[in-house]
Each structure stands twice: as C-alpha cells, then as structure tokens.
PDB file of C-alpha atoms and ligand atoms in Angstrom:
ATOM      1  CA  UNK A   1      -0.811   0.494  25.465  1.00  0.00           C
ATOM      2  CA  UNK A   2       2.808   0.468  26.477  1.00  0.00           C
ATOM      3  CA  UNK A   3       3.130  -3.106  25.239  1.00  0.00           C
ATOM      4  CA  UNK A   4       1.670  -2.062  21.890  1.00  0.00           C
ATOM      5  CA  UNK A   5       4.232   0.657  21.577  1.00  0.00           C
ATOM      6  CA  UNK A   6       6.868  -1.926  22.359  1.00  0.00           C
ATOM      7  CA  UNK A   7       5.658  -4.820  20.499  1.00  0.00           C
ATOM      8  CA  UNK A   8       3.505  -3.508  17.734  1.00  0.00           C
ATOM      9  CA  UNK A   9       0.097  -4.409  16.652  1.00  0.00           C
ATOM     10  CA  UNK A  10       0.746  -8.029  16.719  1.00  0.00           C
ATOM     11  CA  UNK A  11       0.842  -8.722  20.451  1.00  0.00           C
ATOM     12  CA  UNK A  12      -2.444  -9.743  21.922  1.00  0.00           C
ATOM     13  CA  UNK A  13      -3.652 -10.527  25.303  1.00  0.00           C
ATOM     14  CA  UNK A  14      -5.659 -13.831  25.956  1.00  0.00           C
ATOM     15  CA  UNK A  15      -8.661 -14.231  28.295  1.00  0.00           C
ATOM     16  CA  UNK A  16      -6.404 -15.567  30.877  1.00  0.00           C
ATOM     17  CA  UNK A  17      -3.950 -12.621  30.729  1.00  0.00           C
ATOM     18  CA  UNK A  18      -1.377 -14.291  28.779  1.00  0.00           C
ATOM     19  CA  UNK A  19       0.261 -12.480  25.805  1.00  0.00           C
ATOM     20  CA  UNK A  20       0.568 -14.031  22.425  1.00  0.00           C
ATOM     21  CA  UNK A  21       1.458 -12.915  18.903  1.00  0.00           C
ATOM     22  CA  UNK A  22      -0.859 -13.112  15.733  1.00  0.00           C
ATOM     23  CA  UNK A  23       0.576 -12.543  12.280  1.00  0.00           C
ATOM     24  CA  UNK A  24      -1.207  -9.623  10.631  1.00  0.00           C
ATOM     25  CA  UNK A  25      -1.985 -12.099   7.674  1.00  0.00           C
ATOM     26  CA  UNK A  26      -3.881 -14.228  10.289  1.00  0.00           C
ATOM     27  CA  UNK A  27      -6.391 -11.611  10.996  1.00  0.00           C
ATOM     28  CA  UNK A  28      -9.535 -13.297   9.865  1.00  0.00           C
ATOM     29  CA  UNK A  29     -13.177 -12.788   9.294  1.00  0.00           C
ATOM     30  CA  UNK A  30     -15.568 -15.653   9.015  1.00  0.00           C
ATOM     31  CA  UNK A  31     -12.594 -17.997   8.925  1.00  0.00           C
ATOM     32  CA  UNK A  32     -10.625 -16.380   5.918  1.00  0.00           C
ATOM     33  CA  UNK A  33      -7.911 -13.786   5.609  1.00  0.00           C
ATOM     34  CA  UNK A  34      -8.223 -10.420   3.552  1.00  0.00           C
ATOM     35  CA  UNK A  35      -5.797 -12.046   1.159  1.00  0.00           C
ATOM     36  CA  UNK A  36      -8.172 -14.975   0.758  1.00  0.00           C
ATOM     37  CA  UNK A  37     -11.011 -12.593   0.250  1.00  0.00           C
ATOM     38  CA  UNK A  38      -9.074 -10.817  -2.511  1.00  0.00           C
ATOM     39  CA  UNK A  39      -8.431 -14.123  -4.224  1.00  0.00           C
ATOM     40  CA  UNK A  40     -12.103 -14.932  -3.854  1.00  0.00           C
ATOM     41  CA  UNK A  41     -13.425 -11.673  -5.517  1.00  0.00           C
ATOM     42  CA  UNK A  42     -10.603 -10.460  -7.871  1.00  0.00           C
ATOM     43  CA  UNK A  43     -12.012 -12.193 -10.912  1.00  0.00           C
ATOM     44  CA  UNK A  44     -15.388 -10.403 -10.336  1.00  0.00           C
ATOM     45  CA  UNK A  45     -17.661  -9.898 -13.524  1.00  0.00           C
ATOM     46  CA  UNK A  46     -20.897  -8.669 -11.538  1.00  0.00           C
ATOM     47  CA  UNK A  47     -20.695  -5.499 -13.699  1.00  0.00           C
ATOM     48  CA  UNK A  48     -19.529  -4.295 -16.910  1.00  0.00           C
ATOM     49  CA  UNK A  49     -16.321  -2.825 -15.487  1.00  0.00           C
ATOM     50  CA  UNK A  50     -15.032  -6.429 -15.226  1.00  0.00           C
ATOM     51  CA  UNK A  51     -14.691  -6.389 -18.963  1.00  0.00           C
ATOM     52  CA  UNK A  52     -12.762  -3.232 -19.242  1.00  0.00           C
ATOM     53  CA  UNK A  53     -10.337  -3.196 -16.277  1.00  0.00           C
ATOM     54  CA  UNK A  54      -6.602  -4.168 -16.433  1.00  0.00           C
ATOM     55  CA  UNK A  55      -6.669  -4.966 -12.773  1.00  0.00           C
ATOM     56  CA  UNK A  56      -9.091  -5.542  -9.969  1.00  0.00           C
ATOM     57  CA  UNK A  57      -7.923  -3.097  -7.213  1.00  0.00           C
ATOM     58  CA  UNK A  58      -8.797  -4.690  -4.002  1.00  0.00           C
ATOM     59  CA  UNK A  59      -6.993  -2.420  -1.412  1.00  0.00           C
ATOM     60  CA  UNK A  60      -3.796  -2.171   0.475  1.00  0.00           C
ATOM     61  CA  UNK A  61      -2.614  -1.624   4.022  1.00  0.00           C
ATOM     62  CA  UNK A  62      -2.555  -2.633   7.584  1.00  0.00           C
ATOM     63  CA  UNK A  63      -5.246  -5.235   8.370  1.00  0.00           C
ATOM     64  CA  UNK A  64      -5.146  -3.842  11.880  1.00  0.00           C
ATOM     65  CA  UNK A  65      -5.488  -0.244  10.800  1.00  0.00           C
ATOM     66  CA  UNK A  66      -7.369   2.248  12.943  1.00  0.00           C
ATOM     67  CA  UNK A  67      -7.925   4.606   9.874  1.00  0.00           C
ATOM     68  CA  UNK A  68      -9.544   3.276   6.736  1.00  0.00           C
ATOM     69  CA  UNK A  69      -9.432   5.628   3.643  1.00  0.00           C
ATOM     70  CA  UNK A  70     -11.854   5.234   1.077  1.00  0.00           C
ATOM     71  CA  UNK A  71     -11.736   6.861  -2.402  1.00  0.00           C
ATOM     72  CA  UNK A  72     -14.298   6.480  -5.209  1.00  0.00           C
ATOM     73  CA  UNK A  73     -12.838   4.117  -7.884  1.00  0.00           C
ATOM     74  CA  UNK A  74      -9.328   3.225  -9.268  1.00  0.00           C
ATOM     75  CA  UNK A  75      -7.907   5.811 -11.913  1.00  0.00           C
ATOM     76  CA  UNK A  76      -5.723   4.804 -14.832  1.00  0.00           C
ATOM     77  CA  UNK A  77      -2.525   4.204 -12.949  1.00  0.00           C
ATOM     78  CA  UNK A  78      -4.367   2.419 -10.173  1.00  0.00           C
ATOM     79  CA  UNK A  79      -5.816   0.012 -12.839  1.00  0.00           C
ATOM     80  CA  UNK A  80      -2.433  -0.430 -14.386  1.00  0.00           C
ATOM     81  CA  UNK A  81      -0.861  -1.355 -10.941  1.00  0.00           C
ATOM     82  CA  UNK A  82      -3.755  -3.056  -9.149  1.00  0.00           C
ATOM     83  CA  UNK A  83      -3.093  -0.745  -6.201  1.00  0.00           C
ATOM     84  CA  UNK A  84      -5.238   2.179  -4.939  1.00  0.00           C
ATOM     85  CA  UNK A  85      -3.949   5.777  -5.034  1.00  0.00           C
ATOM     86  CA  UNK A  86      -0.518   5.315  -6.674  1.00  0.00           C
ATOM     87  CA  UNK A  87      -0.809   8.349  -9.314  1.00  0.00           C
ATOM     88  CA  UNK A  88       0.020  11.783  -8.455  1.00  0.00           C
ATOM     89  CA  UNK A  89      -3.021  12.154  -5.839  1.00  0.00           C
ATOM     90  CA  UNK A  90      -1.679   9.147  -4.211  1.00  0.00           C
ATOM     91  CA  UNK A  91       1.748  10.576  -3.756  1.00  0.00           C
ATOM     92  CA  UNK A  92       0.158  13.652  -2.072  1.00  0.00           C
ATOM     93  CA  UNK A  93      -2.124  11.203   0.083  1.00  0.00           C
ATOM     94  CA  UNK A  94       1.171   9.489   1.174  1.00  0.00           C
ATOM     95  CA  UNK A  95       2.646  12.938   2.273  1.00  0.00           C
ATOM     96  CA  UNK A  96      -0.495  13.729   4.243  1.00  0.00           C
ATOM     97  CA  UNK A  97      -0.343  10.438   5.795  1.00  0.00           C
ATOM     98  CA  UNK A  98       3.380  11.127   6.965  1.00  0.00           C
ATOM     99  CA  UNK A  99       2.178  14.323   8.356  1.00  0.00           C
ATOM    100  CA  UNK A 100      -0.076  12.535  10.619  1.00  0.00           C
ATOM    101  CA  UNK A 101       2.472   9.926  11.690  1.00  0.00           C
ATOM    102  CA  UNK A 102       0.912   7.040   9.455  1.00  0.00           C
ATOM    103  CA  UNK A 103       2.005   5.125   6.621  1.00  0.00           C
ATOM    104  CA  UNK A 104       0.244   3.354   3.748  1.00  0.00           C
ATOM    105  CA  UNK A 105       1.023  -0.060   5.615  1.00  0.00           C
ATOM    106  CA  UNK A 106       1.227   1.070   9.066  1.00  0.00           C
ATOM    107  CA  UNK A 107      -2.063   2.136  10.743  1.00  0.00           C
ATOM    108  CA  UNK A 108      -3.938   2.808   7.536  1.00  0.00           C
ATOM    109  CA  UNK A 109      -5.908   0.647   5.176  1.00  0.00           C
ATOM    110  CA  UNK A 110      -6.911   2.052   1.695  1.00  0.00           C
ATOM    111  CA  UNK A 111      -9.576   1.075  -0.623  1.00  0.00           C
ATOM    112  CA  UNK A 112     -12.211   2.332  -2.985  1.00  0.00           C
ATOM    113  CA  UNK A 113     -15.888   1.810  -3.135  1.00  0.00           C
ATOM    114  CA  UNK A 114     -15.637   0.392  -6.593  1.00  0.00           C
ATOM    115  CA  UNK A 115     -12.723  -1.883  -7.237  1.00  0.00           C
ATOM    116  CA  UNK A 116     -12.478  -1.628 -11.080  1.00  0.00           C
ATOM    117  CA  UNK A 117     -11.771   1.546 -13.156  1.00  0.00           C
ATOM    118  CA  UNK A 118     -14.732   3.188 -14.783  1.00  0.00           C
ATOM    119  CA  UNK A 119     -13.913   4.113 -18.544  1.00  0.00           C
ATOM    120  CA  UNK A 120     -12.396   7.625 -18.693  1.00  0.00           C
ATOM    121  CA  UNK A 121     -12.775   7.881 -14.910  1.00  0.00           C
ATOM    122  CA  UNK A 122     -16.330   8.762 -15.069  1.00  0.00           C
ATOM    123  CA  UNK A 123     -18.351   8.632 -11.730  1.00  0.00           C
ATOM    124  CA  UNK A 124     -19.414   5.154 -10.757  1.00  0.00           C
ATOM    125  CA  UNK A 125     -23.038   4.119 -11.707  1.00  0.00           C
ATOM    126  CA  UNK A 126     -25.501   3.348  -8.947  1.00  0.00           C
ATOM    127  CA  UNK A 127     -25.557  -0.121 -10.405  1.00  0.00           C
ATOM    128  CA  UNK A 128     -21.846  -0.561 -10.144  1.00  0.00           C
ATOM    129  CA  UNK A 129     -21.834   0.677  -6.570  1.00  0.00           C
ATOM    130  CA  UNK A 130     -24.645  -1.725  -5.761  1.00  0.00           C
ATOM    131  CA  UNK A 131     -22.650  -4.711  -6.816  1.00  0.00           C
ATOM    132  CA  UNK A 132     -19.338  -3.412  -5.445  1.00  0.00           C
ATOM    133  CA  UNK A 133     -20.136  -1.880  -2.143  1.00  0.00           C
ATOM    134  CA  UNK A 134     -20.773  -5.276  -0.429  1.00  0.00           C
ATOM    135  CA  UNK A 135     -17.030  -5.885  -1.008  1.00  0.00           C
ATOM    136  CA  UNK A 136     -15.946  -2.820   0.895  1.00  0.00           C
ATOM    137  CA  UNK A 137     -18.394  -3.542   3.719  1.00  0.00           C
ATOM    138  CA  UNK A 138     -16.778  -6.908   4.114  1.00  0.00           C
ATOM    139  CA  UNK A 139     -13.212  -5.300   4.035  1.00  0.00           C
ATOM    140  CA  UNK A 140     -14.373  -3.082   6.996  1.00  0.00           C
ATOM    141  CA  UNK A 141     -15.493  -6.138   8.871  1.00  0.00           C
ATOM    142  CA  UNK A 142     -11.901  -7.429   8.577  1.00  0.00           C
ATOM    143  CA  UNK A 143     -10.108  -4.173   9.487  1.00  0.00           C
ATOM    144  CA  UNK A 144     -12.599  -2.829  12.052  1.00  0.00           C
ATOM    145  CA  UNK A 145     -11.105   0.702  11.761  1.00  0.00           C
ATOM    146  CA  UNK A 146     -11.907   3.358  14.280  1.00  0.00           C
ATOM    147  CA  UNK A 147     -12.700   5.756  11.706  1.00  0.00           C
ATOM    148  CA  UNK A 148     -13.515   5.682   7.944  1.00  0.00           C
ATOM    149  CA  UNK A 149     -12.559   8.732   5.930  1.00  0.00           C
ATOM    150  CA  UNK A 150     -14.205   9.161   2.412  1.00  0.00           C
ATOM    151  CA  UNK A 151     -11.850  10.953   0.249  1.00  0.00           C
ATOM    152  CA  UNK A 152     -13.989  13.426  -1.856  1.00  0.00           C
ATOM    153  CA  UNK A 153     -17.555  14.116  -2.610  1.00  0.00           C
ATOM    154  CA  UNK A 154     -18.322  11.245  -4.807  1.00  0.00           C
ATOM    155  CA  UNK A 155     -16.967   8.751  -2.210  1.00  0.00           C
ATOM    156  CA  UNK A 156     -18.726  10.557   0.472  1.00  0.00           C
ATOM    157  CA  UNK A 157     -22.199  10.788  -1.396  1.00  0.00           C
ATOM    158  CA  UNK A 158     -21.924   7.098  -2.366  1.00  0.00           C
ATOM    159  CA  UNK A 159     -21.345   5.919   0.988  1.00  0.00           C
ATOM    160  CA  UNK A 160     -23.697   8.339   2.783  1.00  0.00           C
ATOM    161  CA  UNK A 161     -26.526   7.916   0.019  1.00  0.00           C
ATOM    162  CA  UNK A 162     -26.960  11.614   0.304  1.00  0.00           C
ATOM    163  CA  UNK A 163     -26.162  13.968  -2.543  1.00  0.00           C
ATOM    164  CA  UNK A 164     -24.946  17.044  -0.644  1.00  0.00           C
ATOM    165  CA  UNK A 165     -22.065  19.414  -1.342  1.00  0.00           C
ATOM    166  CA  UNK A 166     -18.738  18.413   0.216  1.00  0.00           C
ATOM    167  CA  UNK A 167     -18.848  21.550   2.376  1.00  0.00           C
ATOM    168  CA  UNK A 168     -21.715  20.223   4.246  1.00  0.00           C
ATOM    169  CA  UNK A 169     -20.187  16.674   4.612  1.00  0.00           C
ATOM    170  CA  UNK A 170     -16.880  18.025   6.086  1.00  0.00           C
ATOM    171  CA  UNK A 171     -16.486  18.665   9.839  1.00  0.00           C
ATOM    172  CA  UNK A 172     -19.256  16.345  10.666  1.00  0.00           C
ATOM    173  CA  UNK A 173     -19.039  12.742  11.922  1.00  0.00           C
ATOM    174  CA  UNK A 174     -21.444  10.455  10.246  1.00  0.00           C
ATOM    175  CA  UNK A 175     -22.206   6.723  10.860  1.00  0.00           C
ATOM    176  CA  UNK A 176     -21.493   4.083   8.192  1.00  0.00           C
ATOM    177  CA  UNK A 177     -22.907   0.824   9.268  1.00  0.00           C
ATOM    178  CA  UNK A 178     -21.695   1.282  12.855  1.00  0.00           C
ATOM    179  CA  UNK A 179     -18.365   2.870  12.029  1.00  0.00           C
ATOM    180  CA  UNK A 180     -17.706   6.617  12.432  1.00  0.00           C
ATOM    181  CA  UNK A 181     -17.233   8.347   8.962  1.00  0.00           C
ATOM    182  CA  UNK A 182     -15.707  11.629   7.926  1.00  0.00           C
ATOM    183  CA  UNK A 183     -15.559  13.110   4.545  1.00  0.00           C
ATOM    184  CA  UNK A 184     -12.590  15.375   3.320  1.00  0.00           C
ATOM    185  CA  UNK A 185     -11.175  16.673   0.073  1.00  0.00           C
ATOM    186  CA  UNK A 186      -9.991  14.013  -2.443  1.00  0.00           C
ATOM    187  CA  UNK A 187      -6.193  14.644  -2.831  1.00  0.00           C
ATOM    188  CA  UNK A 188      -6.719  15.195  -6.695  1.00  0.00           C
ATOM    189  CA  UNK A 189      -8.813  18.261  -5.674  1.00  0.00           C
ATOM    190  CA  UNK A 190      -6.020  19.361  -3.571  1.00  0.00           C
ATOM    191  CA  UNK A 191      -3.741  19.169  -6.497  1.00  0.00           C
ATOM    192  CA  UNK A 192      -6.029  21.086  -8.579  1.00  0.00           C
ATOM    193  CA  UNK A 193      -6.829  23.818  -6.084  1.00  0.00           C
ATOM    194  CA  UNK A 194      -3.926  23.955  -3.566  1.00  0.00           C
ATOM    195  CA  UNK A 195      -5.967  26.811  -1.729  1.00  0.00           C
ATOM    196  CA  UNK A 196      -7.937  23.891  -0.133  1.00  0.00           C
ATOM    197  CA  UNK A 197      -4.964  22.449   1.551  1.00  0.00           C
ATOM    198  CA  UNK A 198      -5.379  24.348   4.840  1.00  0.00           C
ATOM    199  CA  UNK A 199      -8.906  23.276   5.259  1.00  0.00           C
ATOM    200  CA  UNK A 200      -7.792  19.565   4.522  1.00  0.00           C
ATOM    201  CA  UNK A 201      -5.123  19.920   7.147  1.00  0.00           C
ATOM    202  CA  UNK A 202      -7.746  20.866   9.658  1.00  0.00           C
ATOM    203  CA  UNK A 203      -9.689  17.680   8.607  1.00  0.00           C
ATOM    204  CA  UNK A 204      -6.583  15.589   8.905  1.00  0.00           C
ATOM    205  CA  UNK A 205      -5.623  17.014  12.406  1.00  0.00           C
ATOM    206  CA  UNK A 206      -9.024  15.878  13.514  1.00  0.00           C
ATOM    207  CA  UNK A 207      -8.577  12.605  12.047  1.00  0.00           C
ATOM    208  CA  UNK A 208      -5.176  12.145  13.721  1.00  0.00           C
ATOM    209  CA  UNK A 209      -6.694  13.014  17.000  1.00  0.00           C
ATOM    210  CA  UNK A 210      -9.733  10.814  16.698  1.00  0.00           C
ATOM    211  CA  UNK A 211      -7.682   7.511  15.710  1.00  0.00           C
ATOM    212  CA  UNK A 212      -4.975   8.172  18.465  1.00  0.00           C
ATOM    213  CA  UNK A 213      -4.976   5.534  21.204  1.00  0.00           C
TER     214      UNK A 213
HETATM  215  N1  LIG B 301      -9.011   8.157  -6.933  1.00  0.00           N
HETATM  216  C1  LIG B 301      -9.420   7.522  -6.214  1.00  0.00           C
HETATM  217  O1  LIG B 301     -10.679   7.882  -5.764  1.00  0.00           O
HETATM  218  N2  LIG B 301      -9.038   6.189  -5.914  1.00  0.00           N
HETATM  219  C2  LIG B 301      -7.897   5.885  -6.337  1.00  0.00           C
HETATM  220  O2  LIG B 301      -7.317   4.688  -6.097  1.00  0.00           O
HETATM  221  C3  LIG B 301      -7.179   6.790  -7.240  1.00  0.00           C
HETATM  222  C4  LIG B 301      -7.668   7.878  -7.519  1.00  0.00           C
END
C-alpha cells in the first residue's frame, strides 16, 4: 500500500517478493493490450450503427482502474471525437471525479455499453446491445475494476437486464458477471435537474469509499 502511494500503480511484487515495474500499456488479457483490442474491433460492422457512426468510441482511462464508469452510448460530441463523455455531461462527470479524488486517466476507466452513436441519440436497441456488450465484458476483463458504476437508467437496465426505475436501482449493490455494480444518475440528468445533485453526491461518496484501498 505504501509502495503503491510512493511508486504508483506500476509497481508489482513478484512471487519471490521482488518488486518490478510494468507499463500500463503492458496490461494484457489473453496476450493482447487494451489498445490492441481497440484496433481489433474499431472497424466493427456487426450492427447498423457501424454505417452511421463518425467514430467508434472504444473507451478511455486507466487500464488499472479500480472504478469503471459505463454510460449507455456515445452522443454527438463523443461520436465526433471518438472519446466517451466529452460533451457537457462529460465536463460535469470530470468535476464529480475530481470531487472523489479521481481523474479520467487515474483510477478510472470510462466506456459505454454501445460503442457507436445511435442516430438522434435514441436508446440502444436490444439487437445492438447483444452485439456490442461482449466488447464491454472483455474490457472489464482487462481492467478488473473493484466496482462498475452504470450511469443512468438506460445503462443500468441494459446491464442488469431488468427494466426498473432508477430509484430502485440506486443505493443497491448488484453483481455484473462477478464484479459489483452500482447505478447512479447520468450526468446529463443532473444537468437537466440540478435538484438531483445532492442524491448523486451521496452515491459518489459511497463509490469513493467502496474503491478506496
Ligand atoms: N452519454 C453517454 O451515456 N455516454 C457518453 O459517452 C456520452 C453521453
């Protein structure tokens, strides 16, 4: 723990007790890195969104993250930039992360269930989720977060396969394929309704505690 504070996430201890460094880029699953995986899937045409997207939005962040945030799908700005949560909701998300002592590239990995923008930001179709969710499942295997947080009702119900109101998903820890999962408000909902921010802050205080070493 002390060594982690001193040396960061890249110091590992071998079976013989010796310490060694591993570059973040070298974190692999089944012999490939997250970047390799991005390159492998970024030309995906498994569903119709492949034809309308500007960019495939793989995900960003720390491959060693303890916290993985999952949104529903890229919006217009994310599609243009190829990065999740870069629009106004993303700016608010960055502020929330700062408030829990995290940054987009330090301790957090951010992705969406669907990697390509649905036209007019409609909800992802079940057939699109079916094709795309395996990519998210594989990203989780690379990152091995302590906690997954679904941002918003659509991401929550898509991962949980339960169509229940957000208020019944919040404040409960679910299991997503072996990883604890919580659901909180989508930052866009907080922008539309700032009155929800106090409850969201309660959620993020829990999240901060849950992922702390
Ligand atoms: N909303 C999402 O769910 N994901 C993004 O990447 C941007 C907005």
